[in-house]
XYZ file of C-alpha atoms in Angstrom:
401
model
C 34.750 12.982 0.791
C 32.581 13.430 3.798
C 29.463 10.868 4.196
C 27.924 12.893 8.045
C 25.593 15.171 7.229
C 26.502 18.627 8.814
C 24.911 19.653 11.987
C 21.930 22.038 10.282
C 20.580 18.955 8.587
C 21.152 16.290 11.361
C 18.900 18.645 13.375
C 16.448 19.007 10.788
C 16.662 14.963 10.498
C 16.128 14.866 13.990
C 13.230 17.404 14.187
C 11.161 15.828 11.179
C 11.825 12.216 13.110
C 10.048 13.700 15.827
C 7.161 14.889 14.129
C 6.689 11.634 12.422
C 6.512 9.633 15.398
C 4.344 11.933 17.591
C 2.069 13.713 14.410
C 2.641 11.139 11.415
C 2.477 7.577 13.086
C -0.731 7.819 15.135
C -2.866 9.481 11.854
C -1.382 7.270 9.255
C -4.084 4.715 9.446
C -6.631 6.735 10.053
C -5.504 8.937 6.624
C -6.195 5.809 4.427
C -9.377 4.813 6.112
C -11.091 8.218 5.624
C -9.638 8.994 2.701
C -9.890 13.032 3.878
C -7.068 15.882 3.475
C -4.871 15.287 6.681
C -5.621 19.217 8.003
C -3.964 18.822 10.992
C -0.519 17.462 9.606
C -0.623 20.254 7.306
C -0.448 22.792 9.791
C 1.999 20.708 12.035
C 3.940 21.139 8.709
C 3.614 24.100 8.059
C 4.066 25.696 11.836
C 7.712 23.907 11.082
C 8.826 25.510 8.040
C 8.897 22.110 6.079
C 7.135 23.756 2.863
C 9.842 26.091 2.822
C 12.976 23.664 2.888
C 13.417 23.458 -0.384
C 12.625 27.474 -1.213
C 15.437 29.994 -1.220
C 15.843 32.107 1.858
C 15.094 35.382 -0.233
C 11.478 34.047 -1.296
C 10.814 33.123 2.257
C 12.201 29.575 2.536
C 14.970 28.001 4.876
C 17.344 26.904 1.455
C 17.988 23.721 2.570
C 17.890 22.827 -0.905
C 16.472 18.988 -2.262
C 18.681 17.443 -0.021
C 16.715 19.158 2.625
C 13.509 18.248 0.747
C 15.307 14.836 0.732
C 15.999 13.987 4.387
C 12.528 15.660 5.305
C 10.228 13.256 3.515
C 12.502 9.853 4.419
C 11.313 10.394 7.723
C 7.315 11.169 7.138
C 7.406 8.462 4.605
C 8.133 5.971 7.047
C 4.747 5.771 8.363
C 2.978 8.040 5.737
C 2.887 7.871 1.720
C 0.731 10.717 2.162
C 2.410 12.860 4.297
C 5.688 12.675 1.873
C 3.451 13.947 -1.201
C 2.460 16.799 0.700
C 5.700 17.860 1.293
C 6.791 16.678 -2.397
C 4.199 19.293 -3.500
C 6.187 21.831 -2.418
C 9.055 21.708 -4.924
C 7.332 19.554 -7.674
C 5.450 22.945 -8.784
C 7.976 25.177 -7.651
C 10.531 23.920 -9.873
C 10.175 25.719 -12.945
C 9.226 28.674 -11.653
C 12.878 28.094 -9.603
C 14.516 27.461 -12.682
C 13.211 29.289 -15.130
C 10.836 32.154 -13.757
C 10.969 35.531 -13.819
C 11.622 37.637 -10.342
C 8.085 39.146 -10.679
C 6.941 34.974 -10.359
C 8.979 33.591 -7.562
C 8.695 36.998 -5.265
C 4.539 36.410 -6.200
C 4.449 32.958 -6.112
C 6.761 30.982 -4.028
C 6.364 33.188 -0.304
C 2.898 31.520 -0.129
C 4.013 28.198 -0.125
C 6.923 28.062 1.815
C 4.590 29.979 4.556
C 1.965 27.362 3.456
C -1.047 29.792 2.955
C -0.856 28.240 -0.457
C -0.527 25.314 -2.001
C 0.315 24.243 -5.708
C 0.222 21.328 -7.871
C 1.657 20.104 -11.586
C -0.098 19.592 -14.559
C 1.993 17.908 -17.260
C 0.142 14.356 -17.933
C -3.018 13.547 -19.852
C -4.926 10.452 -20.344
C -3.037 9.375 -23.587
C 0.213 11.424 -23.167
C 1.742 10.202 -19.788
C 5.132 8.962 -20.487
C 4.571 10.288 -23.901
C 4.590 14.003 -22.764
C 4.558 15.366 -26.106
C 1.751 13.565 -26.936
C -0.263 16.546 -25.174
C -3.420 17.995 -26.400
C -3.563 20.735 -24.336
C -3.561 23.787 -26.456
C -2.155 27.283 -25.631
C -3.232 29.741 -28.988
C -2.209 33.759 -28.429
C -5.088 36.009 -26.731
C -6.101 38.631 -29.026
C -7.384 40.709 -26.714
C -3.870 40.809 -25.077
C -0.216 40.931 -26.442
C 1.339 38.253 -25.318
C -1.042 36.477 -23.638
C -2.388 32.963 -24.244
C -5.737 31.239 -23.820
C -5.613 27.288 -22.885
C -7.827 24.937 -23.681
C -7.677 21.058 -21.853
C -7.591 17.937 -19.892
C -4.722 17.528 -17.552
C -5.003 13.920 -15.755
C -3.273 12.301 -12.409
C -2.470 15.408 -10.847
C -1.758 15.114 -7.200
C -3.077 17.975 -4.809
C -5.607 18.621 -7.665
C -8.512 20.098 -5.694
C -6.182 21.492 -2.668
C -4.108 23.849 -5.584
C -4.608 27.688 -5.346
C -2.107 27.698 -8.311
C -0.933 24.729 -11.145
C 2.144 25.181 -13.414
C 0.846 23.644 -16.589
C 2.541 22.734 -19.864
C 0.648 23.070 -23.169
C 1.124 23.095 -26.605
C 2.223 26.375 -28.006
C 2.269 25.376 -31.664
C 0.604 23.157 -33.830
C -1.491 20.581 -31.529
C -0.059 17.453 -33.242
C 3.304 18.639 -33.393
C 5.835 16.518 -31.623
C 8.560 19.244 -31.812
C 9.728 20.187 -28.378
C 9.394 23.721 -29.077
C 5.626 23.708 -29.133
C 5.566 22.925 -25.574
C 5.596 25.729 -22.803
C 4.459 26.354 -19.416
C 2.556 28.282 -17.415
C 1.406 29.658 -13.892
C -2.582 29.207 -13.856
C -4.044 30.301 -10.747
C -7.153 28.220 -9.042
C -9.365 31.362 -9.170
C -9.832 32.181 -12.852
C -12.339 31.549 -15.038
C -12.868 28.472 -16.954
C -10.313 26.360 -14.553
C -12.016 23.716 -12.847
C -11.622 20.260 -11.083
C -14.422 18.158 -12.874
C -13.131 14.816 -10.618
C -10.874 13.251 -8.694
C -9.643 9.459 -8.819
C -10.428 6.792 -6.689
C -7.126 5.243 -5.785
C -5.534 1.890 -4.656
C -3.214 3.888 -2.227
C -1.884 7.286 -1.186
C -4.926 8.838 0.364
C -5.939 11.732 1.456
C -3.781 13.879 -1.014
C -6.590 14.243 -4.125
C -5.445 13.149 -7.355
C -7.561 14.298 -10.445
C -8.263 16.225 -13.554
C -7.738 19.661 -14.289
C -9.966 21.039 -16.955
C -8.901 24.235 -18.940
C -11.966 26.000 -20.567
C -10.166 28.695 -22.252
C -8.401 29.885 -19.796
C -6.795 33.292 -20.289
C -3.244 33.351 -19.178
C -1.204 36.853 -18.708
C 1.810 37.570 -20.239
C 3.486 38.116 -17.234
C 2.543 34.267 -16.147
C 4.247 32.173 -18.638
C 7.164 30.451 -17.419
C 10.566 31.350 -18.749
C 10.511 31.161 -22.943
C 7.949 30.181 -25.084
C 8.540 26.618 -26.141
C 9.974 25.486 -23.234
C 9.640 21.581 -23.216
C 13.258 21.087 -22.074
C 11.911 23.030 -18.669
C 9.805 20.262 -18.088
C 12.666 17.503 -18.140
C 15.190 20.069 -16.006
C 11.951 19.955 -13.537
C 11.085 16.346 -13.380
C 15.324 15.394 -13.202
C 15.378 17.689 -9.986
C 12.842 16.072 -8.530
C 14.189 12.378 -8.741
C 15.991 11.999 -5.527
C 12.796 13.514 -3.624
C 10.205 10.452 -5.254
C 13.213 8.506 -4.188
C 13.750 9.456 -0.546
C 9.596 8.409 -0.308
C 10.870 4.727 -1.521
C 13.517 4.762 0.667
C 11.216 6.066 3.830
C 8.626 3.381 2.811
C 10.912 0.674 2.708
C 12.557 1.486 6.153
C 9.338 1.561 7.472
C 8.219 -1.817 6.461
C 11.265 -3.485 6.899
C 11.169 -1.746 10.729
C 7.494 -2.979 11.510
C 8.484 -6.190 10.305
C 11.338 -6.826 12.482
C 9.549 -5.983 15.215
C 6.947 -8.435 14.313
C 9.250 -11.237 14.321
C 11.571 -10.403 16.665
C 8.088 -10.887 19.254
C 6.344 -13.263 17.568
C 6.920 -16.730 18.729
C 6.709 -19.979 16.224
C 8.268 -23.719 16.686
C 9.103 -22.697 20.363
C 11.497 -19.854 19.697
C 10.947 -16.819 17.616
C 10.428 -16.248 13.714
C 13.608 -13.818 13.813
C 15.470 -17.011 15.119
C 15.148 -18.524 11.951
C 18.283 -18.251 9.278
C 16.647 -17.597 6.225
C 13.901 -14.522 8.059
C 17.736 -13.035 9.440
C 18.926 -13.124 5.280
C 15.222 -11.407 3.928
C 15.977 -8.501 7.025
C 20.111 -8.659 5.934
C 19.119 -7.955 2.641
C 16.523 -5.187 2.992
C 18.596 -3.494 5.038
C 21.791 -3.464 2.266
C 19.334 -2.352 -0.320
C 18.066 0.560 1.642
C 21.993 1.444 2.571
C 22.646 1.684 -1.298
C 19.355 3.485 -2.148
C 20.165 6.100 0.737
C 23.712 6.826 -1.057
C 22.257 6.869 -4.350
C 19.933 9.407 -3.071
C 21.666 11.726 -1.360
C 24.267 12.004 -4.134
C 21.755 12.845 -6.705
C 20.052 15.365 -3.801
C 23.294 16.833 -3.793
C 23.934 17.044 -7.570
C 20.841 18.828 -7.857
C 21.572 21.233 -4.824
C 24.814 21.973 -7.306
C 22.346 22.543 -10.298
C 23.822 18.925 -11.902
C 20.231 17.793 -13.410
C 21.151 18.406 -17.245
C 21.071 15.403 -19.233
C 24.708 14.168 -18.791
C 23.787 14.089 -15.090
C 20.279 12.327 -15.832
C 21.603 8.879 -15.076
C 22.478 9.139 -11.653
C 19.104 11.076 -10.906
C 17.547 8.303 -12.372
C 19.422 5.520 -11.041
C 17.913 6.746 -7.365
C 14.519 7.047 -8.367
C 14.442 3.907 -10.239
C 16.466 1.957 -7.642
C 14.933 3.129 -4.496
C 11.236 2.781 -5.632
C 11.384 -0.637 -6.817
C 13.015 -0.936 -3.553
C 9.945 -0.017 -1.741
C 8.138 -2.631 -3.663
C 10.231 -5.295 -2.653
C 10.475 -3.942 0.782
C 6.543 -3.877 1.124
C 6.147 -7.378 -0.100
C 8.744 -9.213 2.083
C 7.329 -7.506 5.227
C 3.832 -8.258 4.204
C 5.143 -11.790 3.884
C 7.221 -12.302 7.102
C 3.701 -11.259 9.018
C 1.758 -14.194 7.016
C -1.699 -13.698 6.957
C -1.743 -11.251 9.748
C 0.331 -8.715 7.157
C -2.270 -8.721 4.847
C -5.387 -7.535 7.523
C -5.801 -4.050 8.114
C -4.695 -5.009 11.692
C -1.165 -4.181 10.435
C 0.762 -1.781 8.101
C 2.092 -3.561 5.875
C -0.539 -3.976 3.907
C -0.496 0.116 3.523
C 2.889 -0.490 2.641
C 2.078 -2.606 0.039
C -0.628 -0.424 -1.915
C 1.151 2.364 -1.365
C 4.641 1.305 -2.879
C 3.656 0.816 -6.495
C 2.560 4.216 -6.855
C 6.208 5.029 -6.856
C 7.259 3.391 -9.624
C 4.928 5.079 -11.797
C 4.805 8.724 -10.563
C 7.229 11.198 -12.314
C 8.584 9.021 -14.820
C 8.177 5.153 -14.782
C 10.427 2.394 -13.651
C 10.882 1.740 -17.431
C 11.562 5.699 -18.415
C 14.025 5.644 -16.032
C 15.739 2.275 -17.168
C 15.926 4.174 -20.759
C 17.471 7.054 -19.205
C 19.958 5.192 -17.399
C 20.721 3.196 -20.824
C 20.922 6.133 -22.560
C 23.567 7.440 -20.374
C 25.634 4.113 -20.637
C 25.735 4.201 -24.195
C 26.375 7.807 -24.913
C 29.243 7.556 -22.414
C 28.357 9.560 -19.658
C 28.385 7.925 -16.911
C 32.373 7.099 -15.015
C 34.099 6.505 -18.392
C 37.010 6.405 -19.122
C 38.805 4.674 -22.150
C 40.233 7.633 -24.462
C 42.334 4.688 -25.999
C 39.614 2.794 -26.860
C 40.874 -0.465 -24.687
C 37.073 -1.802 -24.429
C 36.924 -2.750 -27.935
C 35.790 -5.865 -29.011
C 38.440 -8.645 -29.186
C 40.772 -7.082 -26.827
């Protein structure tokens, strides 16, 4: 067992950590305040390959896999919520069409983004079927005018990148509307350009600026054989998509949290109180001690389930240890974000200081592809159907023994 990462992604680690601190750092502020698409980052970004980390080499990408993906946004997310969903948005999209599309779809579709003269975003939630994804209403009914083809017809809500997409993969119902069989669910590759697809609004948020996040309205849109994605009734490619992307929503948890927790120690490690120094005090040195354990065990989690994914291990007896990072590592960031904010006082909550960026920034996590308490059940689930590290064939752990 072998916990260094090899030399290709210690020198990726070490170019991205120079990128954040000379590209990431100085805009970060300035990102929230104006609220605008960060431009410039995106072509830092994209002049270094990072859209194609995750991409295989024969669609135009490096192939560093998640764990690639993984290491990547840890770094950016350290000063910049933002800049980690830009690079999420490379393989959040991408996914599906990675696992499940057809050669025709990833030599059309995924060149552009790992080049980054496209960009793509996900439409599976609606207002009233978040969680609850097949509680969708959006409807997919077969084109007449062409075998094979479909015609949607809906809302999709929360959908980061929204108005920056040339291209959405987008789930809809296949069969009956109010059917909550998981066959009646399917996706599909809907490009910005055609008619009836259009971005009615975008959200005003408490955090995460400058990435748009917003509805996606389907006006029977006619879809091309040759653009749905892998079988029809395909819900299960949904969950295969959203378990491969847990360890990336984690590593922006763990980036936020080392963040905060290194702004903060800087703060009281100069800030003088009592005639020494707020980092002289016991109980400060157990809130950093702590932080610091946390983000050690969020880091393993994550790179193990970056890893099992790499190894195609996101099926559902793997689910619980995908989950356990996301869920572990974004709560994290919430904890994280609140302690620093409260070792700078009152100074941590003016806009003098990034923590309070930290802090509006870090819930977002916990909701975003799959809640806190979706991945709680998953995790559960896992326990009690016995796939997680057990082990008694004799049945020793019965009760009474």
């Amino acid at each position: 067992m072998n916990f260094e990462l090899d030399d290709v992604y210690q020198d990726l680690q070490a170019t991205v950590r120079r990128i954040a601190r000379d590209h990431v750092a100085p805009r970060a502020r300035a990102i929230d305040a104006e609220g605008t698409y960060p431009d410039d980052l995106f072509e830092v970004f994209r002049s270094a390959g990072l859209f194609g980390l995750c991409i295989p080499e024969e669609y135009g990408g490096s192939g560093a896999g998640i764990l690639g993906l993984t290491i990547a946004i840890e770094e950016v997310a350290k000063f910049s919520q933002t800049a980690g969903l830009m690079l999420l948005l490379s393989r959040l999209p991408t996914g599906p069409v990675m696992i499940a599309g057809s050669e025709e779809q990833k030599r059309r579709y995924l060149p552009g983004i790992a080049d980054g003269t496209q960009r793509a975003s996900f439409g599976l939630s609606e207002a009233e079927a978040g969680s609850d994804v097949v509680g969708m209403r959006t409807r997919a009914v077969p084109d007449p005018d062409r075998p094979g083809g479909w015609i949607l017809s809906g809302r999709k809500s929360w959908i980061s990148g929204v108005r920056q997409a040339d291209w959405y993969t987008v789930f809809a119902k296949t069969g009956d509307p109010t059917s909550r069989r998981h066959d009646a669910i399917t996706a599909f590759i809907v490009e910005r350009s055609w008619p009836g697809v259009d971005v009615p609004r975008v959200d005003h948020k408490m955090g995460v600026h400058g990435v748009d996040t917003g509805e996606l309205l389907l006006d029977e849109v006619r879809v091309p054989p040759e653009n749905v994605i892998g079988e029809v009734g395909g819900f299960r490619l949904a969950m295969l998509g959203l378990n491969a992307m847990r360890p990336v929503v984690a590593a922006r948890g763990i980036g936020l949290a080392e963040g905060a927790l290194m702004y903060a120690t800087t703060y009281v490690r100069n800030r003088p109180a009592f005639g020494g120094r707020i980092a002289d005090f016991q109980g400060i040195q157990w809130e950093l001690a702590k932080l610091a354990t946390e983000i050690e065990a969020a880091r393993l989690l994550t790179y193990r389930a970056a890893w099992l994914a790499d190894q195609g291990r996101f099926t559902r007896e793997w689910v619980p240890f995908l989950s356990m990072a996301k869920y572990y590592a974004t709560e994290l960031a919430v904890r994280a974000s609140s302690v620093a904010l409260q070792l700078l006082g009152a100074a941590g909550y003016m806009s003098d200081h990034p923590t309070e960026l930290y802090y509006r920034d870090a819930k977002q996590l916990t909701i975003v592809e799959g809640t806190s308490q979706v991945q709680l059940n998953l995790i559960a689930r896992g326990v009690l159907d016995q796939h997680l590290w057990w082990d008694d064939p004799e049945g020793a752990f019965t009760t009474g023994w």
